[in-house]
Amino acid sequence: MSVISELKPSPVWTYFEEICRIPRLSKNEAKIRLYLLDFARKNNLESKEDSIGNILITRPSSPGMENRKTIVLQGHMDMVGEKNADHPHDWLKDPILPVIDGEWVTAPGTTLGADDGIGIASQLAILSDKILKAGKIECLFTVDEESGMTGAINLKPDFFTGRILINLDSEDEGILYIGCAGGMDTVGTMKYTRQPAGEGTAALAISLTGLRGGHSGDEIHKGFGNSVKIMNRLLWNLSNTYKMSLSDFDGGNLRNAIPREAFATIVVDIKSLGKVKEWIEGFYSVVLEELGEIEKDMKISYRDTVLPAYVMDRDSQNKLLGSLTCCPHGAIAWSKEMHDLVETSTNLASVKFTENDTIKIVTTQRSSIESSKHDVGAMVETCLKLAGAEVVHSEGYPGWRPNMSSEILKITRESYKKLFGKDPCVRAIHAGLECGLIYEKFKGIDMISFGPTIRGAHTPDEKIEIKTAQMFWDLLLDVIDNIPVKKQN
Ligand SMILES: [Zn+2]
């Protein structure tokens, strides 16, 4: 354990240590806002706050640098508060206590808030740097990134003037991010008709467990099994082979996770019960074989259960199982600009039987191209409507389409190579970032995102690799130094 502010680069770590003392959970950012405004006052810098609570502090251009293009540095002022159960911490008043642990800085028992405290600290270090010679720099501090991005959503298109923006909220040194996906939810609600289970029947409870799940954006292309799709396939094929009625289907939970488990209750003729069980075992081995190593822990099991009073009628059941058979899941298109980037995807997230003979089907779509996001949303909508479901789309958030000929990308790439003697990776992510919202509002804006290496963000194990903070800082200063002059009209 030693003093954080003695680490290099010292201005960044000094400010980082200072913000660690200020509670700043999402939706509780009043104290950090006051701190930022007070910082601007003490440093004689112009500042303003919008109605949602975003703050802009401007560093005027150095003498003789007025003809440089203005740049915007952006980070979010809020953080995620997670702690170990046995660790006492009052998120509304206690400071975070960062410590050095080998090559890393971490905070025992709590999140560290390097996401995005290190971005904020570097903005403050730039703003207060008395030696730095640069054009005009606008530092944008957004609120509430972690619990809904309401800061970025409510940004007004005249809040800042720069049209080059560096987002300081990524977590992998050596990777420059130049795109992200937009997203939306598509939810279907379907009424069904029920009928008595009937004489001479028996019920089986089927469960499917042990799949990996995973993030519905980042991991959608990895080929993990979708428990809703697999269970539906079981039910659809079984119902085409034996007389079978469905009484319950419950799969998946979170809208942004690939579903890991699914459960169903079915009713069949007592006479065919043995055959049905055999059929399920056969289906299990077929799917296990199909998925191979990647889902080797998948389990499908069944047990006899109490006969339910009611089941779905044949017509409703065919519509439900048929539409889920059609409903797409997974990567739909790959980027034409970037190798290995999923451009468009959809996640069949959950199916639930709810009260009043209603079934709720939740899906999410993502794409770095806004029109493609709506197109895949329409595919899902149509499948669900064929089953007679009412379908609604959430408003969603827009994506940020990669631009390989971006000026700031060229500058940052060259700086990186000059400083570290190797090429950085250039990537886009198939998940949402504040950049997507900014990209939509500030037409023609040229953006990039980079940061130091942070691991375990949003968990009490969050940590930042010390040496990458220096690399991040060197890169940021060099990029600022290479911002070109404005074009003369
Ligand atoms: Zn963040």
CSV table of C-alpha atoms and ligand atoms in Angstrom, one decimal:
chain,number,residue,atom,x,y,z
A,1,MET,CA,0.0,0.0,0.0
A,2,SER,CA,1.4,3.4,-0.8
A,3,VAL,CA,0.2,6.9,-1.8
A,4,ILE,CA,-1.8,7.0,-5.0
A,5,SER,CA,-0.9,10.6,-5.9
A,6,GLU,CA,2.8,9.6,-6.1
A,7,LEU,CA,2.1,7.4,-9.1
A,8,LYS,CA,2.7,8.7,-12.6
A,9,PRO,CA,1.2,10.7,-14.3
A,10,SER,CA,1.0,12.6,-11.0
A,11,PRO,CA,-1.7,15.1,-12.0
A,12,VAL,CA,-4.1,12.4,-13.1
A,13,TRP,CA,-3.6,10.3,-10.0
A,14,THR,CA,-3.9,13.3,-7.7
A,15,TYR,CA,-7.3,14.2,-9.2
A,16,PHE,CA,-8.3,10.5,-9.2
A,17,GLU,CA,-7.6,10.3,-5.5
A,18,GLU,CA,-9.5,13.5,-4.9
A,19,ILE,CA,-12.6,12.2,-6.7
A,20,CYS,CA,-12.5,8.9,-4.9
A,21,ARG,CA,-13.5,10.9,-1.8
A,22,ILE,CA,-16.6,12.2,-3.5
A,23,PRO,CA,-19.7,9.9,-3.5
A,24,ARG,CA,-21.0,9.8,-7.1
A,25,LEU,CA,-23.3,6.9,-7.7
A,26,SER,CA,-25.6,7.2,-10.7
A,27,LYS,CA,-28.6,9.4,-9.9
A,28,ASN,CA,-26.7,10.8,-6.9
A,29,GLU,CA,-24.2,13.0,-8.6
A,30,ALA,CA,-24.9,16.3,-6.7
A,31,LYS,CA,-21.6,16.3,-4.9
A,32,ILE,CA,-19.4,15.6,-7.8
A,33,ARG,CA,-21.3,18.3,-9.8
A,34,LEU,CA,-20.6,20.8,-7.1
A,35,TYR,CA,-16.9,19.7,-7.1
A,36,LEU,CA,-16.6,20.1,-10.8
A,37,LEU,CA,-18.2,23.6,-10.8
A,38,ASP,CA,-16.0,24.6,-7.9
A,39,PHE,CA,-12.9,23.3,-9.8
A,40,ALA,CA,-13.8,25.5,-12.8
A,41,ARG,CA,-14.2,28.5,-10.5
A,42,LYS,CA,-10.9,28.0,-8.8
A,43,ASN,CA,-9.1,27.6,-12.2
A,44,ASN,CA,-10.9,30.6,-13.7
A,45,LEU,CA,-12.4,28.4,-16.4
A,46,GLU,CA,-15.8,28.9,-18.1
A,47,SER,CA,-18.3,26.3,-17.0
A,48,LYS,CA,-22.0,25.5,-17.6
A,49,GLU,CA,-24.5,23.0,-16.5
A,50,ASP,CA,-27.6,21.8,-18.5
A,51,SER,CA,-31.0,20.9,-17.1
A,52,ILE,CA,-30.2,17.2,-16.7
A,53,GLY,CA,-27.0,17.9,-14.9
A,54,ASN,CA,-24.3,17.5,-17.6
A,55,ILE,CA,-21.4,19.9,-17.1
A,56,LEU,CA,-19.1,21.5,-19.7
A,57,ILE,CA,-15.8,23.2,-18.7
A,58,THR,CA,-13.9,25.0,-21.4
A,59,ARG,CA,-10.1,25.5,-21.6
A,60,PRO,CA,-9.5,28.4,-23.9
A,61,SER,CA,-6.9,28.0,-26.6
A,62,SER,CA,-3.4,28.9,-25.8
A,63,PRO,CA,-2.1,32.1,-27.3
A,64,GLY,CA,-1.2,31.5,-31.0
A,65,MET,CA,-3.3,28.3,-31.1
A,66,GLU,CA,-6.6,29.9,-31.9
A,67,ASN,CA,-6.7,28.4,-35.4
A,68,ARG,CA,-6.7,24.8,-34.2
A,69,LYS,CA,-9.9,22.8,-34.4
A,70,THR,CA,-11.8,22.6,-31.0
A,71,ILE,CA,-11.8,19.2,-29.4
A,72,VAL,CA,-14.2,17.7,-26.9
A,73,LEU,CA,-13.0,15.3,-24.2
A,74,GLN,CA,-15.9,13.3,-22.7
A,75,GLY,CA,-16.3,11.1,-19.6
A,76,HIS,CA,-19.1,10.2,-17.3
A,77,MET,CA,-19.1,11.5,-13.7
A,78,ASP,CA,-21.2,8.7,-12.2
A,79,MET,CA,-20.0,5.3,-11.1
A,80,VAL,CA,-21.5,1.9,-10.2
A,81,GLY,CA,-21.5,1.1,-6.5
A,82,GLU,CA,-20.9,-2.6,-5.8
A,83,LYS,CA,-19.4,-4.0,-2.6
A,84,ASN,CA,-18.8,-7.3,-1.0
A,85,ALA,CA,-21.6,-8.3,1.4
A,86,ASP,CA,-19.3,-8.3,4.4
A,87,HIS,CA,-17.8,-4.9,3.6
A,88,PRO,CA,-19.4,-1.9,5.4
A,89,HIS,CA,-19.7,1.1,3.0
A,90,ASP,CA,-22.2,3.9,2.8
A,91,TRP,CA,-22.3,4.9,-0.8
A,92,LEU,CA,-23.9,8.2,0.0
A,93,LYS,CA,-21.1,9.4,2.2
A,94,ASP,CA,-18.1,7.1,2.5
A,95,PRO,CA,-15.0,7.8,0.4
A,96,ILE,CA,-13.5,5.0,-1.8
A,97,LEU,CA,-10.1,4.0,-0.5
A,98,PRO,CA,-7.8,3.2,-3.4
A,99,VAL,CA,-4.7,1.1,-2.8
A,100,ILE,CA,-1.8,-0.1,-4.8
A,101,ASP,CA,-1.7,-3.8,-5.3
A,102,GLY,CA,1.3,-4.7,-7.4
A,103,GLU,CA,0.9,-3.5,-10.9
A,104,TRP,CA,-2.7,-2.4,-10.2
A,105,VAL,CA,-4.7,0.1,-8.2
A,106,THR,CA,-7.9,-1.3,-6.6
A,107,ALA,CA,-10.3,-0.6,-3.7
A,108,PRO,CA,-10.7,-3.4,-1.2
A,109,GLY,CA,-14.3,-4.5,-0.9
A,110,THR,CA,-15.8,-1.9,-3.3
A,111,THR,CA,-15.9,-0.9,-6.9
A,112,LEU,CA,-13.0,1.5,-7.6
A,113,GLY,CA,-14.7,3.9,-9.9
A,114,ALA,CA,-11.8,4.0,-12.4
A,115,ASP,CA,-14.8,3.6,-14.8
A,116,ASP,CA,-14.9,6.4,-15.4
A,117,GLY,CA,-13.0,8.2,-12.6
A,118,ILE,CA,-9.8,8.0,-14.6
A,119,GLY,CA,-11.4,9.7,-17.6
A,120,ILE,CA,-12.7,12.5,-15.3
A,121,ALA,CA,-9.3,12.8,-13.6
A,122,SER,CA,-7.5,13.2,-16.9
A,123,GLN,CA,-10.0,15.8,-18.1
A,124,LEU,CA,-9.3,17.8,-14.8
A,125,ALA,CA,-5.5,17.3,-15.3
A,126,ILE,CA,-5.8,18.7,-18.9
A,127,LEU,CA,-8.0,21.6,-17.8
A,128,SER,CA,-5.7,22.7,-15.0
A,129,ASP,CA,-2.4,22.1,-16.9
A,130,LYS,CA,-0.6,25.5,-17.0
A,131,ILE,CA,2.1,24.4,-19.5
A,132,LEU,CA,0.1,22.5,-22.1
A,133,LYS,CA,-0.1,24.4,-25.4
A,134,ALA,CA,-3.3,23.5,-27.2
A,135,GLY,CA,-6.3,24.8,-29.1
A,136,LYS,CA,-9.7,25.2,-27.4
A,137,ILE,CA,-10.7,22.1,-25.4
A,138,GLU,CA,-14.2,21.5,-24.2
A,139,CYS,CA,-14.5,18.9,-21.3
A,140,LEU,CA,-17.9,17.3,-21.2
A,141,PHE,CA,-18.9,15.5,-18.0
A,142,THR,CA,-22.1,13.5,-18.5
A,143,VAL,CA,-24.4,12.2,-15.7
A,144,ASP,CA,-26.0,8.9,-15.2
A,145,GLU,CA,-24.2,6.8,-17.9
A,146,GLU,CA,-24.4,3.7,-15.8
A,147,SER,CA,-28.1,3.5,-15.2
A,148,GLY,CA,-29.7,4.7,-18.3
A,149,MET,CA,-27.5,7.2,-20.1
A,150,THR,CA,-30.0,9.9,-19.4
A,151,GLY,CA,-27.2,12.5,-19.5
A,152,ALA,CA,-26.2,11.7,-23.1
A,153,ILE,CA,-29.9,11.2,-24.1
A,154,ASN,CA,-30.8,14.7,-23.0
A,155,LEU,CA,-27.7,16.5,-24.4
A,156,LYS,CA,-28.7,19.6,-26.4
A,157,PRO,CA,-27.0,19.8,-29.8
A,158,ASP,CA,-25.6,23.3,-28.9
A,159,PHE,CA,-24.1,22.3,-25.5
A,160,PHE,CA,-20.6,22.2,-27.0
A,161,THR,CA,-19.1,23.5,-30.2
A,162,GLY,CA,-16.2,21.0,-31.0
A,163,ARG,CA,-16.8,18.5,-33.8
A,164,ILE,CA,-13.9,16.1,-32.8
A,165,LEU,CA,-14.7,14.1,-29.6
A,166,ILE,CA,-12.5,11.8,-27.6
A,167,ASN,CA,-14.5,9.6,-25.3
A,168,LEU,CA,-12.4,8.5,-22.3
A,169,ASP,CA,-14.5,5.6,-21.1
A,170,SER,CA,-12.9,2.5,-22.6
A,171,GLU,CA,-11.1,-0.2,-20.7
A,172,ASP,CA,-8.5,-1.7,-23.0
A,173,GLU,CA,-5.1,-0.1,-23.5
A,174,GLY,CA,-4.0,-0.7,-27.1
A,175,ILE,CA,-7.5,-0.7,-28.5
A,176,LEU,CA,-9.1,2.3,-30.2
A,177,TYR,CA,-12.9,2.1,-30.4
A,178,ILE,CA,-14.6,3.7,-33.4
A,179,GLY,CA,-18.1,2.4,-33.3
A,180,CYS,CA,-20.9,0.9,-31.2
A,181,ALA,CA,-24.3,-0.6,-31.6
A,182,GLY,CA,-27.7,1.0,-31.1
A,183,GLY,CA,-30.3,-1.1,-29.4
A,184,MET,CA,-34.0,-1.5,-28.8
A,185,ASP,CA,-36.5,-4.0,-27.3
A,186,THR,CA,-39.3,-5.7,-29.1
A,187,VAL,CA,-41.9,-7.2,-26.8
A,188,GLY,CA,-44.8,-9.4,-27.8
A,189,THR,CA,-47.9,-10.1,-25.7
A,190,MET,CA,-50.1,-13.0,-26.8
A,191,LYS,CA,-53.5,-14.1,-25.5
A,192,TYR,CA,-54.2,-17.8,-25.7
A,193,THR,CA,-57.3,-20.0,-25.3
A,194,ARG,CA,-57.2,-22.7,-22.7
A,195,GLN,CA,-59.0,-26.0,-22.4
A,196,PRO,CA,-59.2,-28.8,-19.8
A,197,ALA,CA,-56.2,-31.2,-19.7
A,198,GLY,CA,-58.5,-34.1,-20.6
A,199,GLU,CA,-59.0,-37.7,-19.5
A,200,GLY,CA,-56.2,-40.4,-19.6
A,201,THR,CA,-53.4,-37.9,-19.7
A,202,ALA,CA,-50.2,-37.3,-17.6
A,203,ALA,CA,-48.0,-34.3,-17.1
A,204,LEU,CA,-44.2,-33.9,-17.5
A,205,ALA,CA,-42.0,-31.1,-16.2
A,206,ILE,CA,-39.1,-30.5,-18.6
A,207,SER,CA,-36.1,-28.5,-17.6
A,208,LEU,CA,-33.2,-27.2,-19.7
A,209,THR,CA,-30.2,-25.9,-17.7
A,210,GLY,CA,-26.5,-25.4,-17.8
A,211,LEU,CA,-26.1,-23.2,-20.8
A,212,ARG,CA,-23.5,-20.4,-20.7
A,213,GLY,CA,-25.8,-17.4,-21.3
A,214,GLY,CA,-23.7,-14.4,-21.9
A,215,HIS,CA,-24.1,-10.7,-22.9
A,216,SER,CA,-26.7,-10.3,-25.7
A,217,GLY,CA,-24.4,-7.8,-27.5
A,218,ASP,CA,-20.7,-8.7,-26.9
A,219,GLU,CA,-21.3,-12.4,-27.0
A,220,ILE,CA,-24.1,-12.9,-29.4
A,221,HIS,CA,-21.9,-14.3,-32.2
A,222,LYS,CA,-20.2,-16.9,-30.0
A,223,GLY,CA,-22.7,-19.7,-30.8
A,224,PHE,CA,-23.9,-20.2,-27.2
A,225,GLY,CA,-27.1,-22.1,-27.0
A,226,ASN,CA,-30.4,-20.1,-26.4
A,227,SER,CA,-32.5,-22.0,-23.9
A,228,VAL,CA,-35.8,-20.5,-25.2
A,229,LYS,CA,-35.0,-21.6,-28.8
A,230,ILE,CA,-33.9,-25.1,-27.8
A,231,MET,CA,-36.9,-25.7,-25.5
A,232,ASN,CA,-39.2,-24.3,-28.2
A,233,ARG,CA,-37.6,-26.7,-30.7
A,234,LEU,CA,-38.2,-29.6,-28.4
A,235,LEU,CA,-41.8,-28.6,-27.9
A,236,TRP,CA,-42.5,-27.9,-31.5
A,237,ASN,CA,-41.0,-31.2,-32.8
A,238,LEU,CA,-42.6,-33.2,-30.0
A,239,SER,CA,-46.0,-31.7,-30.7
A,240,ASN,CA,-45.6,-32.7,-34.4
A,241,THR,CA,-44.8,-36.3,-33.4
A,242,TYR,CA,-47.1,-37.0,-30.4
A,243,LYS,CA,-50.3,-35.5,-29.2
A,244,MET,CA,-49.0,-33.0,-26.7
A,245,SER,CA,-50.4,-30.0,-24.9
A,246,LEU,CA,-48.5,-27.2,-23.3
A,247,SER,CA,-49.4,-25.8,-19.9
A,248,ASP,CA,-46.4,-23.7,-19.0
A,249,PHE,CA,-43.3,-22.3,-20.7
A,250,ASP,CA,-40.8,-20.2,-18.8
A,251,GLY,CA,-37.4,-19.4,-20.3
A,252,GLY,CA,-34.9,-16.6,-19.8
A,253,ASN,CA,-34.8,-13.6,-17.5
A,254,LEU,CA,-32.8,-10.5,-18.3
A,255,ARG,CA,-33.5,-8.7,-21.6
A,256,ASN,CA,-29.8,-8.2,-22.3
A,257,ALA,CA,-28.7,-11.7,-21.6
A,258,ILE,CA,-28.8,-14.8,-23.8
A,259,PRO,CA,-31.2,-17.1,-21.9
A,260,ARG,CA,-29.5,-19.9,-20.0
A,261,GLU,CA,-32.4,-21.9,-18.7
A,262,ALA,CA,-36.0,-22.8,-19.7
A,263,PHE,CA,-38.8,-24.9,-18.1
A,264,ALA,CA,-42.0,-26.3,-19.6
A,265,THR,CA,-44.9,-28.4,-18.4
A,266,ILE,CA,-46.6,-30.6,-21.0
A,267,VAL,CA,-49.5,-33.0,-20.9
A,268,VAL,CA,-49.5,-36.2,-23.0
A,269,ASP,CA,-51.6,-39.4,-23.3
A,270,ILE,CA,-50.7,-41.8,-20.5
A,271,LYS,CA,-50.3,-44.4,-23.2
A,272,SER,CA,-47.5,-42.5,-25.0
A,273,LEU,CA,-45.7,-41.3,-21.8
A,274,GLY,CA,-42.9,-43.8,-22.1
A,275,LYS,CA,-42.3,-43.0,-25.8
A,276,VAL,CA,-42.3,-39.3,-25.1
A,277,LYS,CA,-39.7,-39.7,-22.5
A,278,GLU,CA,-37.5,-41.7,-24.9
A,279,TRP,CA,-38.1,-39.0,-27.5
A,280,ILE,CA,-36.9,-36.3,-25.2
A,281,GLU,CA,-33.7,-38.2,-24.4
A,282,GLY,CA,-33.1,-38.6,-28.1
A,283,PHE,CA,-33.6,-34.9,-28.7
A,284,TYR,CA,-31.2,-34.1,-25.9
A,285,SER,CA,-28.4,-36.1,-27.4
A,286,VAL,CA,-28.9,-34.6,-30.9
A,287,VAL,CA,-28.7,-31.0,-29.5
A,288,LEU,CA,-25.8,-31.8,-27.2
A,289,GLU,CA,-23.9,-33.2,-30.2
A,290,GLU,CA,-24.8,-30.1,-32.3
A,291,LEU,CA,-23.5,-27.6,-29.8
A,292,GLY,CA,-20.4,-29.6,-29.1
A,293,GLU,CA,-17.7,-28.4,-26.7
A,294,ILE,CA,-19.1,-24.9,-26.3
A,295,GLU,CA,-22.2,-26.1,-24.4
A,296,LYS,CA,-21.1,-29.4,-23.0
A,297,ASP,CA,-22.7,-28.7,-19.6
A,298,MET,CA,-26.2,-28.4,-21.1
A,299,LYS,CA,-28.8,-30.6,-19.3
A,300,ILE,CA,-32.3,-31.5,-20.4
A,301,SER,CA,-34.3,-33.5,-17.9
A,302,TYR,CA,-37.9,-34.4,-17.2
A,303,ARG,CA,-39.9,-35.6,-14.2
A,304,ASP,CA,-43.5,-36.6,-13.7
A,305,THR,CA,-45.6,-33.9,-12.2
A,306,VAL,CA,-49.1,-33.0,-11.0
A,307,LEU,CA,-51.6,-32.9,-13.9
A,308,PRO,CA,-52.6,-29.2,-14.4
A,309,ALA,CA,-56.3,-28.4,-14.7
A,310,TYR,CA,-55.8,-26.5,-18.0
A,311,VAL,CA,-53.6,-26.5,-21.1
A,312,MET,CA,-53.3,-24.4,-24.2
A,313,ASP,CA,-55.7,-25.2,-27.0
A,314,ARG,CA,-54.2,-26.7,-30.2
A,315,ASP,CA,-54.5,-23.5,-32.3
A,316,SER,CA,-52.9,-21.2,-29.7
A,317,GLN,CA,-50.1,-23.7,-29.1
A,318,ASN,CA,-49.4,-24.0,-32.8
A,319,LYS,CA,-49.2,-20.3,-33.2
A,320,LEU,CA,-46.9,-19.8,-30.2
A,321,LEU,CA,-44.5,-22.6,-31.0
A,322,GLY,CA,-44.5,-21.9,-34.7
A,323,SER,CA,-43.8,-18.2,-34.3
A,324,LEU,CA,-40.9,-18.9,-31.9
A,325,THR,CA,-39.5,-21.4,-34.4
A,326,CYS,CA,-39.5,-18.6,-37.0
A,327,CYS,CA,-38.3,-15.9,-34.7
A,328,PRO,CA,-34.6,-15.2,-35.4
A,329,HIS,CA,-31.9,-15.2,-32.8
A,330,GLY,CA,-28.1,-14.4,-33.1
A,331,ALA,CA,-25.9,-12.4,-35.5
A,332,ILE,CA,-27.9,-11.3,-38.5
A,333,ALA,CA,-25.2,-9.3,-40.4
A,334,TRP,CA,-21.5,-8.7,-40.2
A,335,SER,CA,-19.9,-5.3,-40.8
A,336,LYS,CA,-18.7,-4.5,-44.3
A,337,GLU,CA,-16.2,-2.0,-42.9
A,338,MET,CA,-14.6,-3.9,-40.1
A,339,HIS,CA,-13.4,-7.4,-39.9
A,340,ASP,CA,-15.0,-9.5,-37.1
A,341,LEU,CA,-17.6,-7.0,-36.0
A,342,VAL,CA,-21.2,-8.1,-35.7
A,343,GLU,CA,-23.2,-5.3,-37.3
A,344,THR,CA,-26.8,-6.4,-36.5
A,345,SER,CA,-28.2,-9.0,-34.1
A,346,THR,CA,-31.2,-10.0,-32.2
A,347,ASN,CA,-31.6,-11.8,-28.9
A,348,LEU,CA,-34.7,-13.9,-28.1
A,349,ALA,CA,-34.4,-13.1,-24.4
A,350,SER,CA,-37.4,-14.6,-22.6
A,351,VAL,CA,-40.8,-16.3,-22.8
A,352,LYS,CA,-43.2,-16.2,-19.8
A,353,PHE,CA,-46.7,-17.4,-19.1
A,354,THR,CA,-48.3,-14.6,-17.1
A,355,GLU,CA,-51.7,-14.1,-15.6
A,356,ASN,CA,-55.0,-13.9,-17.6
A,357,ASP,CA,-53.9,-16.5,-20.2
A,358,THR,CA,-51.2,-14.2,-21.6
A,359,ILE,CA,-47.7,-15.0,-22.8
A,360,LYS,CA,-45.0,-12.3,-22.8
A,361,ILE,CA,-42.1,-12.6,-25.3
A,362,VAL,CA,-39.1,-10.3,-24.8
A,363,THR,CA,-36.5,-9.7,-27.5
A,364,THR,CA,-33.7,-7.1,-28.0
A,365,GLN,CA,-32.1,-5.9,-31.3
A,366,ARG,CA,-28.8,-4.2,-31.8
A,367,SER,CA,-27.0,-2.7,-34.8
A,368,SER,CA,-24.4,-0.1,-35.6
A,369,ILE,CA,-26.7,1.0,-38.4
A,370,GLU,CA,-29.9,2.5,-37.3
A,371,SER,CA,-32.0,1.4,-40.3
A,372,SER,CA,-30.8,-2.2,-40.0
A,373,LYS,CA,-31.8,-2.2,-36.3
A,374,HIS,CA,-35.3,-1.3,-37.4
A,375,ASP,CA,-35.2,-3.9,-40.1
A,376,VAL,CA,-34.4,-6.8,-37.7
A,377,GLY,CA,-37.0,-5.4,-35.3
A,378,ALA,CA,-39.5,-5.7,-38.1
A,379,MET,CA,-38.5,-9.4,-38.7
A,380,VAL,CA,-39.1,-10.2,-35.0
A,381,GLU,CA,-42.3,-8.2,-34.9
A,382,THR,CA,-43.7,-10.0,-37.9
A,383,CYS,CA,-43.0,-13.5,-36.5
A,384,LEU,CA,-44.8,-12.6,-33.3
A,385,LYS,CA,-47.7,-11.0,-35.0
A,386,LEU,CA,-48.3,-14.2,-37.0
A,387,ALA,CA,-49.0,-15.8,-33.7
A,388,GLY,CA,-51.6,-13.0,-33.0
A,389,ALA,CA,-49.4,-11.2,-30.5
A,390,GLU,CA,-49.5,-7.5,-30.0
A,391,VAL,CA,-46.0,-6.1,-30.5
A,392,VAL,CA,-44.4,-2.9,-29.2
A,393,HIS,CA,-40.9,-1.6,-29.8
A,394,SER,CA,-39.1,0.5,-27.1
A,395,GLU,CA,-37.7,3.8,-28.2
A,396,GLY,CA,-34.2,2.5,-28.1
A,397,TYR,CA,-30.9,4.2,-28.6
A,398,PRO,CA,-28.8,4.8,-31.7
A,399,GLY,CA,-25.5,3.3,-32.8
A,400,TRP,CA,-22.3,4.8,-34.0
A,401,ARG,CA,-21.2,3.5,-37.4
A,402,PRO,CA,-17.5,2.9,-37.8
A,403,ASN,CA,-15.7,5.4,-40.2
A,404,MET,CA,-12.4,4.0,-41.3
A,405,SER,CA,-11.4,7.3,-42.9
A,406,SER,CA,-12.0,9.3,-39.8
A,407,GLU,CA,-9.4,12.1,-39.2
A,408,ILE,CA,-9.2,11.6,-35.4
A,409,LEU,CA,-8.6,7.9,-36.0
A,410,LYS,CA,-5.7,8.7,-38.3
A,411,ILE,CA,-4.2,11.1,-35.8
A,412,THR,CA,-4.6,8.7,-32.9
A,413,ARG,CA,-3.2,5.7,-34.8
A,414,GLU,CA,-0.1,7.7,-35.8
A,415,SER,CA,0.4,9.0,-32.3
A,416,TYR,CA,0.1,5.5,-30.9
A,417,LYS,CA,2.6,4.1,-33.3
A,418,LYS,CA,5.1,6.9,-32.7
A,419,LEU,CA,4.8,6.6,-28.9
A,420,PHE,CA,4.8,2.8,-28.5
A,421,GLY,CA,6.3,1.5,-31.7
A,422,LYS,CA,3.4,-0.7,-32.6
A,423,ASP,CA,0.0,-0.4,-34.2
A,424,PRO,CA,-3.1,-0.2,-32.0
A,425,CYS,CA,-6.1,-2.4,-32.6
A,426,VAL,CA,-9.0,-0.6,-34.1
A,427,ARG,CA,-12.4,-2.0,-33.1
A,428,ALA,CA,-16.0,-1.3,-32.6
A,429,ILE,CA,-18.2,-2.9,-30.0
A,430,HIS,CA,-21.6,-4.6,-30.5
A,431,ALA,CA,-23.1,-2.9,-27.4
A,432,GLY,CA,-24.2,0.6,-26.4
A,433,LEU,CA,-22.0,3.5,-25.5
A,434,GLU,CA,-22.8,7.2,-24.9
A,435,CYS,CA,-21.0,7.8,-28.2
A,436,GLY,CA,-24.0,6.4,-30.1
A,437,LEU,CA,-26.3,9.1,-28.6
A,438,ILE,CA,-23.8,11.8,-29.2
A,439,TYR,CA,-23.2,10.7,-32.8
A,440,GLU,CA,-26.9,11.0,-33.5
A,441,LYS,CA,-27.3,14.5,-32.1
A,442,PHE,CA,-24.1,16.2,-33.3
A,443,LYS,CA,-24.2,15.5,-37.0
A,444,GLY,CA,-20.9,15.0,-38.7
A,445,ILE,CA,-19.0,14.7,-35.4
A,446,ASP,CA,-15.7,12.7,-35.6
A,447,MET,CA,-15.2,10.5,-32.6
A,448,ILE,CA,-12.9,8.0,-31.0
A,449,SER,CA,-12.7,6.2,-27.6
A,450,PHE,CA,-9.7,5.0,-25.7
A,451,GLY,CA,-8.6,4.4,-22.2
A,452,PRO,CA,-6.2,2.6,-19.8
A,453,THR,CA,-6.8,-1.1,-18.9
A,454,ILE,CA,-9.5,-1.6,-16.4
A,455,ARG,CA,-10.6,-5.1,-15.3
A,456,GLY,CA,-13.7,-6.2,-13.3
A,457,ALA,CA,-15.6,-2.9,-13.9
A,458,HIS,CA,-18.9,-2.8,-12.0
A,459,THR,CA,-17.7,-5.4,-9.5
A,460,PRO,CA,-15.8,-5.1,-6.1
A,461,ASP,CA,-12.8,-6.5,-8.0
A,462,GLU,CA,-12.5,-3.5,-10.3
A,463,LYS,CA,-8.8,-2.5,-10.9
A,464,ILE,CA,-6.8,-0.4,-13.2
A,465,GLU,CA,-3.3,-1.3,-14.5
A,466,ILE,CA,-0.9,1.5,-13.4
A,467,LYS,CA,1.4,1.5,-16.4
A,468,THR,CA,-1.5,1.8,-18.8
A,469,ALA,CA,-2.6,5.0,-17.1
A,470,GLN,CA,0.7,6.6,-18.2
A,471,MET,CA,0.3,5.2,-21.7
A,472,PHE,CA,-3.3,6.6,-21.9
A,473,TRP,CA,-2.1,10.0,-20.7
A,474,ASP,CA,0.9,10.1,-23.1
A,475,LEU,CA,-1.4,9.2,-26.0
A,476,LEU,CA,-4.0,11.8,-25.0
A,477,LEU,CA,-1.4,14.6,-24.8
A,478,ASP,CA,0.1,13.6,-28.1
A,479,VAL,CA,-3.3,13.5,-29.9
A,480,ILE,CA,-4.1,16.9,-28.5
A,481,ASP,CA,-0.8,18.2,-29.8
A,482,ASN,CA,-1.6,16.9,-33.3
A,483,ILE,CA,-5.0,18.4,-33.7
A,484,PRO,CA,-5.0,20.2,-37.1
A,485,VAL,CA,-5.9,23.7,-37.8
A,486,LYS,CA,-9.3,24.7,-39.0
A,487,LYS,CA,-10.0,24.7,-42.7
A,488,GLN,CA,-10.2,28.2,-44.1
A,489,ASN,CA,-13.5,29.0,-45.9
B,1,ZN,ZN,-18.0,3.8,-18.0
